[in-house]
PDB file of C-alpha atoms and ligand atoms in Angstrom:
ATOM      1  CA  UNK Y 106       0.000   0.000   0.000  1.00 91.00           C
ATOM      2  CA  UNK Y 107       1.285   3.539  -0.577  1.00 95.00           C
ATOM      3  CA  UNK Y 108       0.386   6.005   2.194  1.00 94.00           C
ATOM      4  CA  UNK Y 109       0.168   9.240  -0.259  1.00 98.00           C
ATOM      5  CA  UNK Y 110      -0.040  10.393  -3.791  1.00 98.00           C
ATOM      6  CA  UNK Y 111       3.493  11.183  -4.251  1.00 98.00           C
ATOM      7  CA  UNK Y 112       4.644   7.444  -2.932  1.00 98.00           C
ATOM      8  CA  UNK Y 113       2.229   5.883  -5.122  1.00 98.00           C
ATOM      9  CA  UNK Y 114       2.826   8.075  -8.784  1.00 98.00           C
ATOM     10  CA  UNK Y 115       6.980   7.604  -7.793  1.00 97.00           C
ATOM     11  CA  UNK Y 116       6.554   3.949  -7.638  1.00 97.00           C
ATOM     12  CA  UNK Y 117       4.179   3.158 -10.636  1.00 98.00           C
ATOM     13  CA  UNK Y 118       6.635   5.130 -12.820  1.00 97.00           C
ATOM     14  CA  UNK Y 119       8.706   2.799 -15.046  1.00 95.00           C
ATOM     15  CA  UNK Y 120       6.924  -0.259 -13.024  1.00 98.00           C
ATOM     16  CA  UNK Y 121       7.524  -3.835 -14.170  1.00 98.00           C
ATOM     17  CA  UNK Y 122       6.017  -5.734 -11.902  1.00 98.00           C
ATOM     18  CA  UNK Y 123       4.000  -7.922 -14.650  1.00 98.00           C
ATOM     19  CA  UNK Y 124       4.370  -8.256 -18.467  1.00 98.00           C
ATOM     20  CA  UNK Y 125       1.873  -5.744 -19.602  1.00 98.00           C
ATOM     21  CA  UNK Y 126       5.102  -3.586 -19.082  1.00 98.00           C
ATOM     22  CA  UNK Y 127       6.690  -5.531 -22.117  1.00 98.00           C
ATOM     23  CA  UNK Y 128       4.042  -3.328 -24.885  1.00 97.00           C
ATOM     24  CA  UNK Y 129       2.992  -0.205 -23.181  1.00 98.00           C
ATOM     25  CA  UNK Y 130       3.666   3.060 -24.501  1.00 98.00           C
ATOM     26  CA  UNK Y 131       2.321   4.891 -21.425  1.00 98.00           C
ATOM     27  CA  UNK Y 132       1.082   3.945 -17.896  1.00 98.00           C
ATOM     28  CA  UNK Y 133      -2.738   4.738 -17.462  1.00 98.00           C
ATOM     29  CA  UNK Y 134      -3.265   5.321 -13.291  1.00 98.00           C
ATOM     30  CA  UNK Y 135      -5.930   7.019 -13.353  1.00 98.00           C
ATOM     31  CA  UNK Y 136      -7.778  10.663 -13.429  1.00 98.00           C
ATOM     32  CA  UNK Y 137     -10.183  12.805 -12.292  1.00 98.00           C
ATOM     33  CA  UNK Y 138     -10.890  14.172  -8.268  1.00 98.00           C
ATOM     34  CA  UNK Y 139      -9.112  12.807  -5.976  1.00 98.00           C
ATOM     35  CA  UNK Y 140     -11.787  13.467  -3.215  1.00 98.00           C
ATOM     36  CA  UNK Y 141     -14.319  12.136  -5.230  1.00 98.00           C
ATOM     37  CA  UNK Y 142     -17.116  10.529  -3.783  1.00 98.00           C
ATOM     38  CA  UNK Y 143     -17.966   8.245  -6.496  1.00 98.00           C
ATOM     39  CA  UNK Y 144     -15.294   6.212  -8.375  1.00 98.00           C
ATOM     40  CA  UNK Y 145     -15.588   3.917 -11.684  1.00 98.00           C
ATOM     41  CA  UNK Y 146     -13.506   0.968 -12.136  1.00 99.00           C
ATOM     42  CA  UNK Y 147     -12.831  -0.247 -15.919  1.00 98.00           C
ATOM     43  CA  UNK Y 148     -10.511  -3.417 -17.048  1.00 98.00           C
ATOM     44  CA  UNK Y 149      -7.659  -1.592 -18.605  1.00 98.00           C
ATOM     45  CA  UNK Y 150      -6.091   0.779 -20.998  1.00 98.00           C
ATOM     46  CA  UNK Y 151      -7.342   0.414 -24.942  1.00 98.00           C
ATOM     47  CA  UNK Y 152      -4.924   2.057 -27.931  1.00 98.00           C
ATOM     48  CA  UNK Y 153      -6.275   5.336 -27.173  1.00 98.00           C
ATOM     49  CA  UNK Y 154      -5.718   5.120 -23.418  1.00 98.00           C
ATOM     50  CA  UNK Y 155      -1.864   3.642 -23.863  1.00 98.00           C
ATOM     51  CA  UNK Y 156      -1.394   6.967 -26.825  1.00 98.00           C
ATOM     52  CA  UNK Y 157      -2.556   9.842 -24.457  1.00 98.00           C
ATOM     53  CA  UNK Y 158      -1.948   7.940 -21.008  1.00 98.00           C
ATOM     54  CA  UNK Y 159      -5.484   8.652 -19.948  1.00 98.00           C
ATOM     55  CA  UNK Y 160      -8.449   6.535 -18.890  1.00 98.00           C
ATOM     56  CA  UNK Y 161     -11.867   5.951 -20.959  1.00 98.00           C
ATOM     57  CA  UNK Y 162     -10.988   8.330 -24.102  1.00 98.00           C
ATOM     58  CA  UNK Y 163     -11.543   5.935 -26.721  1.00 97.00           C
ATOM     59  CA  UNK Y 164     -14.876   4.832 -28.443  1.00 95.00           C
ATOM     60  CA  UNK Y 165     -15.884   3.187 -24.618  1.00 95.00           C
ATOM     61  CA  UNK Y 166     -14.916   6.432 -23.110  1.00 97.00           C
ATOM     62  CA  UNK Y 167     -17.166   8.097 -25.903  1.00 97.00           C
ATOM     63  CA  UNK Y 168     -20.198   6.100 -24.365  1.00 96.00           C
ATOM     64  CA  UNK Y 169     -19.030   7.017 -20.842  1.00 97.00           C
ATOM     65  CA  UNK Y 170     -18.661  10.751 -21.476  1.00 98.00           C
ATOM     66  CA  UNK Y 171     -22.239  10.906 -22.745  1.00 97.00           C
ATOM     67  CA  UNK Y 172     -23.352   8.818 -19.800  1.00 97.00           C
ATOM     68  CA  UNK Y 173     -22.220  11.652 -17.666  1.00 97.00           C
ATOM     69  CA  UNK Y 174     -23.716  14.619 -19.877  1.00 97.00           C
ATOM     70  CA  UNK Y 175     -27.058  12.403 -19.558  1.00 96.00           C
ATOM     71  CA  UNK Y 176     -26.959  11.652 -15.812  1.00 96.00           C
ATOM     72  CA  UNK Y 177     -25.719  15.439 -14.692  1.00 96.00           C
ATOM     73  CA  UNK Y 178     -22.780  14.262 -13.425  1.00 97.00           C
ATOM     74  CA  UNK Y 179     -19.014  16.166 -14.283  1.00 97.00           C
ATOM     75  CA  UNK Y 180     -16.491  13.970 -15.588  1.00 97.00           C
ATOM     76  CA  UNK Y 181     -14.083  15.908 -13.089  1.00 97.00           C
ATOM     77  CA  UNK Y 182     -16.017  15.476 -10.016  1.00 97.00           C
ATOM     78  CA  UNK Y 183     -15.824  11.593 -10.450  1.00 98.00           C
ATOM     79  CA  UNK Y 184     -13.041   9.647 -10.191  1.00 98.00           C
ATOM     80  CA  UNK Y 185     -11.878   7.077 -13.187  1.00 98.00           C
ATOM     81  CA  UNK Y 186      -9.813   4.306 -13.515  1.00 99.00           C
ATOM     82  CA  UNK Y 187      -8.958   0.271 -14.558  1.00 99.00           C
ATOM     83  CA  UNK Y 188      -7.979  -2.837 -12.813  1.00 99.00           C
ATOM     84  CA  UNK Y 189      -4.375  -2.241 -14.716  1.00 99.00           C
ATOM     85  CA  UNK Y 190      -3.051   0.333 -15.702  1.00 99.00           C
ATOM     86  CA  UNK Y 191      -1.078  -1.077 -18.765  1.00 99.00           C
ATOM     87  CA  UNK Y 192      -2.991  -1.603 -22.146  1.00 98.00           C
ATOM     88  CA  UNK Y 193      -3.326  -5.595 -22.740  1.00 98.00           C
ATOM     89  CA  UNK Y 194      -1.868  -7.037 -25.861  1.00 98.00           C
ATOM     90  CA  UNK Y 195      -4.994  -6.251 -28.281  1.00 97.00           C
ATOM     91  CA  UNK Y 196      -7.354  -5.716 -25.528  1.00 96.00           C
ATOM     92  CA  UNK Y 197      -7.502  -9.298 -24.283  1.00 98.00           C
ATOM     93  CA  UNK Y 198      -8.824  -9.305 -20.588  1.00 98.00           C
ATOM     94  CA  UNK Y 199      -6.250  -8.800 -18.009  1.00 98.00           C
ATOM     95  CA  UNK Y 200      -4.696 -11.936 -16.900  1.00 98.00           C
ATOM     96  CA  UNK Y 201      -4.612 -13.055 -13.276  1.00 97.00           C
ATOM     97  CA  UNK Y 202      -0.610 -12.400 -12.497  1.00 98.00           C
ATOM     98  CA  UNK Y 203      -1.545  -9.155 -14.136  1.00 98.00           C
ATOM     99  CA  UNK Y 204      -4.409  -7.975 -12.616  1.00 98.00           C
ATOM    100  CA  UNK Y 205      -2.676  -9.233  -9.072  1.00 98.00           C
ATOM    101  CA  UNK Y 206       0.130  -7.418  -9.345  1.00 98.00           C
ATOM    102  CA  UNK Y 207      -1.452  -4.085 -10.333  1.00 98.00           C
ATOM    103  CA  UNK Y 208      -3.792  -4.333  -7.358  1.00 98.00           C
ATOM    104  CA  UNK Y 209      -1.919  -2.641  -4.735  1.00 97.00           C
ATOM    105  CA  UNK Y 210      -1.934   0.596  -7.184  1.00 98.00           C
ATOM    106  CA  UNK Y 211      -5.782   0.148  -6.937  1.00 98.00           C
ATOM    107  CA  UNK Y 212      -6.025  -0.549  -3.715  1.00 98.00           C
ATOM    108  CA  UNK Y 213      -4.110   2.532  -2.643  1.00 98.00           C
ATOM    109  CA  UNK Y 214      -5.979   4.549  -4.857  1.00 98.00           C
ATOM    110  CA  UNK Y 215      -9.628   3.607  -2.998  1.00 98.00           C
ATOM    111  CA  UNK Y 216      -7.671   4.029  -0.004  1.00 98.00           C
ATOM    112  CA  UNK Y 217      -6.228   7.592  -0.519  1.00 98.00           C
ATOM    113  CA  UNK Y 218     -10.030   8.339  -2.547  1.00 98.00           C
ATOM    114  CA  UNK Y 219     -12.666   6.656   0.243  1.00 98.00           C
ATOM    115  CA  UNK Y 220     -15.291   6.995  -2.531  1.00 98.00           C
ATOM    116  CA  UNK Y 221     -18.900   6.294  -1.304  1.00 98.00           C
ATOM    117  CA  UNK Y 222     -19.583   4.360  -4.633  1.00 98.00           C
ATOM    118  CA  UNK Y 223     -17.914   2.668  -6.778  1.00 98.00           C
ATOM    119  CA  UNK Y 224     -19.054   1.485  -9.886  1.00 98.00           C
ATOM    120  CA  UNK Y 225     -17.604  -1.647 -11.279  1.00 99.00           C
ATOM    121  CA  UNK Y 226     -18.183  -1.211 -14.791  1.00 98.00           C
ATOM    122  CA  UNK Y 227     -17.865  -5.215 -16.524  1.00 98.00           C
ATOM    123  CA  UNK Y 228     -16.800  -8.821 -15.755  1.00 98.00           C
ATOM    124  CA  UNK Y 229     -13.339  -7.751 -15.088  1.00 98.00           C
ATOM    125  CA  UNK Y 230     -13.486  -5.221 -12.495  1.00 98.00           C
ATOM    126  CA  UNK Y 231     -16.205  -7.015 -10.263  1.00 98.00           C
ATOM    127  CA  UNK Y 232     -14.244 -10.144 -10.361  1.00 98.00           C
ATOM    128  CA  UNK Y 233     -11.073  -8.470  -9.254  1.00 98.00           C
ATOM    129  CA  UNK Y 234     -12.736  -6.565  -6.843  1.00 98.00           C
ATOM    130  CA  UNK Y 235     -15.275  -8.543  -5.199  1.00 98.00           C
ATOM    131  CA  UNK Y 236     -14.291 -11.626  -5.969  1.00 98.00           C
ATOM    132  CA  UNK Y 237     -14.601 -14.454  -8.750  1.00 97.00           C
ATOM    133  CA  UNK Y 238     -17.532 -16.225  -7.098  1.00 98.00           C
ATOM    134  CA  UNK Y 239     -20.000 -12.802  -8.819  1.00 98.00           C
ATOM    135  CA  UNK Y 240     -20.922 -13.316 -12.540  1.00 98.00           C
ATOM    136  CA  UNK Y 241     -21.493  -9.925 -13.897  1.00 98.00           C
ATOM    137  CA  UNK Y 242     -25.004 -10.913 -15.813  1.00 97.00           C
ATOM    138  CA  UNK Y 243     -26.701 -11.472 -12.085  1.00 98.00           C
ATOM    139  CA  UNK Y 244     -24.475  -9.131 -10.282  1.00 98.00           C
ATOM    140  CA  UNK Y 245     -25.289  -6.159 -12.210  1.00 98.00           C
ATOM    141  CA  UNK Y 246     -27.791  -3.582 -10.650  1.00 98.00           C
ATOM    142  CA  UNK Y 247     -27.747  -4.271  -7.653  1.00 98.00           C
ATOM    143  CA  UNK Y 248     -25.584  -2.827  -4.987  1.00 98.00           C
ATOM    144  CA  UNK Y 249     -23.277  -4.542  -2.631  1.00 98.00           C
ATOM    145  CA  UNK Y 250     -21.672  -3.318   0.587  1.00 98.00           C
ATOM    146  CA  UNK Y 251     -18.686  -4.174   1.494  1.00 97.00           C
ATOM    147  CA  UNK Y 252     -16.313  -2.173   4.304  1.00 96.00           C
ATOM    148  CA  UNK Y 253     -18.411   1.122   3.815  1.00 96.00           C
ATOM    149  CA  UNK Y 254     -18.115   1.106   0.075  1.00 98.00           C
ATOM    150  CA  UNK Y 255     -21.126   0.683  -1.823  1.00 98.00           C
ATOM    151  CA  UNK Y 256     -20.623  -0.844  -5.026  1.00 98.00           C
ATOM    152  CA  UNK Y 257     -22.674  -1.263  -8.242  1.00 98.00           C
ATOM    153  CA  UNK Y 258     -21.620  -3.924 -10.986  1.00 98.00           C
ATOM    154  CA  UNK Y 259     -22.822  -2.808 -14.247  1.00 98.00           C
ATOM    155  CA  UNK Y 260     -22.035  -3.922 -18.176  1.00 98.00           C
ATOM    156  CA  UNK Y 261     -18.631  -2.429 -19.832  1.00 97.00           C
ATOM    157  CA  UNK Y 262     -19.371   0.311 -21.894  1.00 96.00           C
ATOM    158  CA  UNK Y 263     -17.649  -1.260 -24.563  1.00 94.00           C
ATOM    159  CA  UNK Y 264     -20.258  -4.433 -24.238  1.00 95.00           C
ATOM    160  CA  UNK Y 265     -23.199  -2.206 -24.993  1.00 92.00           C
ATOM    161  CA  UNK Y 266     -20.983  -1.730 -28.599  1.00 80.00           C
ATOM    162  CA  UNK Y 267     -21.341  -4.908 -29.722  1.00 80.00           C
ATOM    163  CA  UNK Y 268     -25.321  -5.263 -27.985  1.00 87.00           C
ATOM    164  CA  UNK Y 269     -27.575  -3.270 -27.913  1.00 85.00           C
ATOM    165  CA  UNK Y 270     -29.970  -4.761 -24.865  1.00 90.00           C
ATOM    166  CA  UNK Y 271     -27.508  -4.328 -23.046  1.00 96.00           C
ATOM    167  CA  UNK Y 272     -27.894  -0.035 -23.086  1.00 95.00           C
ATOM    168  CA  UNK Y 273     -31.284  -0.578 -21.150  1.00 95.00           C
ATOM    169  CA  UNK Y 274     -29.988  -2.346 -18.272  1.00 97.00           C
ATOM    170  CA  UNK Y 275     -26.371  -0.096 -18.220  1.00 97.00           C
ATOM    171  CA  UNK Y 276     -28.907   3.067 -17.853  1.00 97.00           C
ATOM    172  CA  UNK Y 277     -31.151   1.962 -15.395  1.00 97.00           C
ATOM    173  CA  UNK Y 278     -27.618   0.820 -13.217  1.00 98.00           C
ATOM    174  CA  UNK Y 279     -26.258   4.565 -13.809  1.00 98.00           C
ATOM    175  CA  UNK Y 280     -29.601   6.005 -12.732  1.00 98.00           C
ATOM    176  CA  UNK Y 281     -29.276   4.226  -9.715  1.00 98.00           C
ATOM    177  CA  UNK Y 282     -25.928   5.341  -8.768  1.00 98.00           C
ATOM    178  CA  UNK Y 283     -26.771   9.210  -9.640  1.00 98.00           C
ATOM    179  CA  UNK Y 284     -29.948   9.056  -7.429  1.00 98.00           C
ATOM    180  CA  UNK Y 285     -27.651   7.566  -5.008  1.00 98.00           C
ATOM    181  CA  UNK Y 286     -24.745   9.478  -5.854  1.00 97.00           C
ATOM    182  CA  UNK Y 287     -27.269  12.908  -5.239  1.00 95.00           C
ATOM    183  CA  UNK Y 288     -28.285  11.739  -1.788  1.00 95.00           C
ATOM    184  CA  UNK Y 289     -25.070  11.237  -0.490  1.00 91.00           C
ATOM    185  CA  UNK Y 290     -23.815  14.776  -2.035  1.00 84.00           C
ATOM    186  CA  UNK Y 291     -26.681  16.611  -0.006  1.00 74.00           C
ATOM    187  CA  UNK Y 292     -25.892  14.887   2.984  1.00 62.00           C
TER     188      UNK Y 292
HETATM  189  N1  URA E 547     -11.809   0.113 -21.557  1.00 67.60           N
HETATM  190  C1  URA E 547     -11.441   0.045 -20.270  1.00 67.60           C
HETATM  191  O1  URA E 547     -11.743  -0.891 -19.549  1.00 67.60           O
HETATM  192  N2  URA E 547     -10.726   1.040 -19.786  1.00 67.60           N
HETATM  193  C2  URA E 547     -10.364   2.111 -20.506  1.00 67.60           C
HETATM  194  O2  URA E 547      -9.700   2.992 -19.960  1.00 67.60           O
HETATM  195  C3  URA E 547     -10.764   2.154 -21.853  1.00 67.60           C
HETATM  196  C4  URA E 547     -11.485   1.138 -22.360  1.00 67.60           C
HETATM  197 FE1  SF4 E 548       2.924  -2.470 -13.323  1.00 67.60          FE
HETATM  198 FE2  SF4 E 548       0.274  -2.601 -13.409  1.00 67.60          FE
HETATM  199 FE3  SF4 E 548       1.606  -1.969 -15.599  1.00 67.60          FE
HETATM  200 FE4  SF4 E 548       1.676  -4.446 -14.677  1.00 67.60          FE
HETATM  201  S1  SF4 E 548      -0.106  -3.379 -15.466  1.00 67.60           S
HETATM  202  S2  SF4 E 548       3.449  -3.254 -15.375  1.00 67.60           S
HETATM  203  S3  SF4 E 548       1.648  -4.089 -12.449  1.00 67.60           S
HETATM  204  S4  SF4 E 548       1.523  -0.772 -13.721  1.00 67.60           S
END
């Protein structure tokens, strides 16, 4: 665990600690507010995303972006980032030795954040984070506590690309989370 921000960017920089380091042309941690109360969890960097070192700014981060304009929510206020932070050989899913050791980055950053929510957007992130016992198609939309975090499993943007049922159910599962999301901010 890293106790601050500084600890945490110095050691990611230049980090090697699984083979995703092998292909990368930039390390992806993670942006937005820092104090944010609500905080979305992805898989892991796309093309776009290892170009411009930034999360969700490809065709999923398209989708994402007009999520937020539809919801009311800032893109700045929330808090955005992946399971790891290096882009996968042509976007295969993380493995497990990869997605292990870039956990500690992840876990320091929901430390250092203490988000409210967290939204756990596809298979990926909700298996890494919760556990591999939760299948995404009866996890999603409905929230789980767990330590104080409330979190809400919901499709990958990119998954509502290649279906388009699937745009129903991610809506109603944002919905939720900005209703929630408003309560807690007028608290
Ligand atoms: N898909 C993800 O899971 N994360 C990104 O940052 C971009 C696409
Ligand atoms: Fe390090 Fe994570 Fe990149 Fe692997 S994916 S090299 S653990 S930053």
């Amino acid at each position: 665990m890293y106790e601050n921000w500084e600890e945490l960017e110095n050691s990611i920089q230049n980090c090697q600690k699984c083979k995703l380091c092998q292909n990368r042309q930039n390390i992806v941690l993670g942006q937005g507010n820092k104090e944010a109360k609500l905080m979305f969890i992805g898989e892991g960097p796309g093309a776009d995303e290892d170009i411009q070192g930034l999360p969700f700014v490809g065709k999923a981060g398209q989708l994402m972006n007009k999520a937020f304009r539809g919801l009311g929510i800032d893109r700045n206020e929330v808090y955005i980032t992946n399971i790891v932070k290096c882009r996968p050989p042509a976007n295969r899913v993380p493995e497990e030795d990869e997605a292990l050791a870039c956990l500690d980055y992840l876990r320091s950053q929901v430390m250092l954040i203490k988000p409210k929510i967290i939204v756990l957007l596809g298979s990926t992130a909700l298996k890494n984070i919760l556990g591999k016992e939760y299948g995404i198609t009866s996890s999603r939309g409905n929230w789980i506590e767990q330590k104080g975090i409330l979190y809400m499993p919901t499709w990958h943007p990119a998954a509502l690309l290649r279906d388009e049922s699937k745009k129903i159910e991610f809506w109603k599962d944002l919905k939720e989370v900005a209703k929630k999301y408003n309560e807690i901010n007028v608290k």
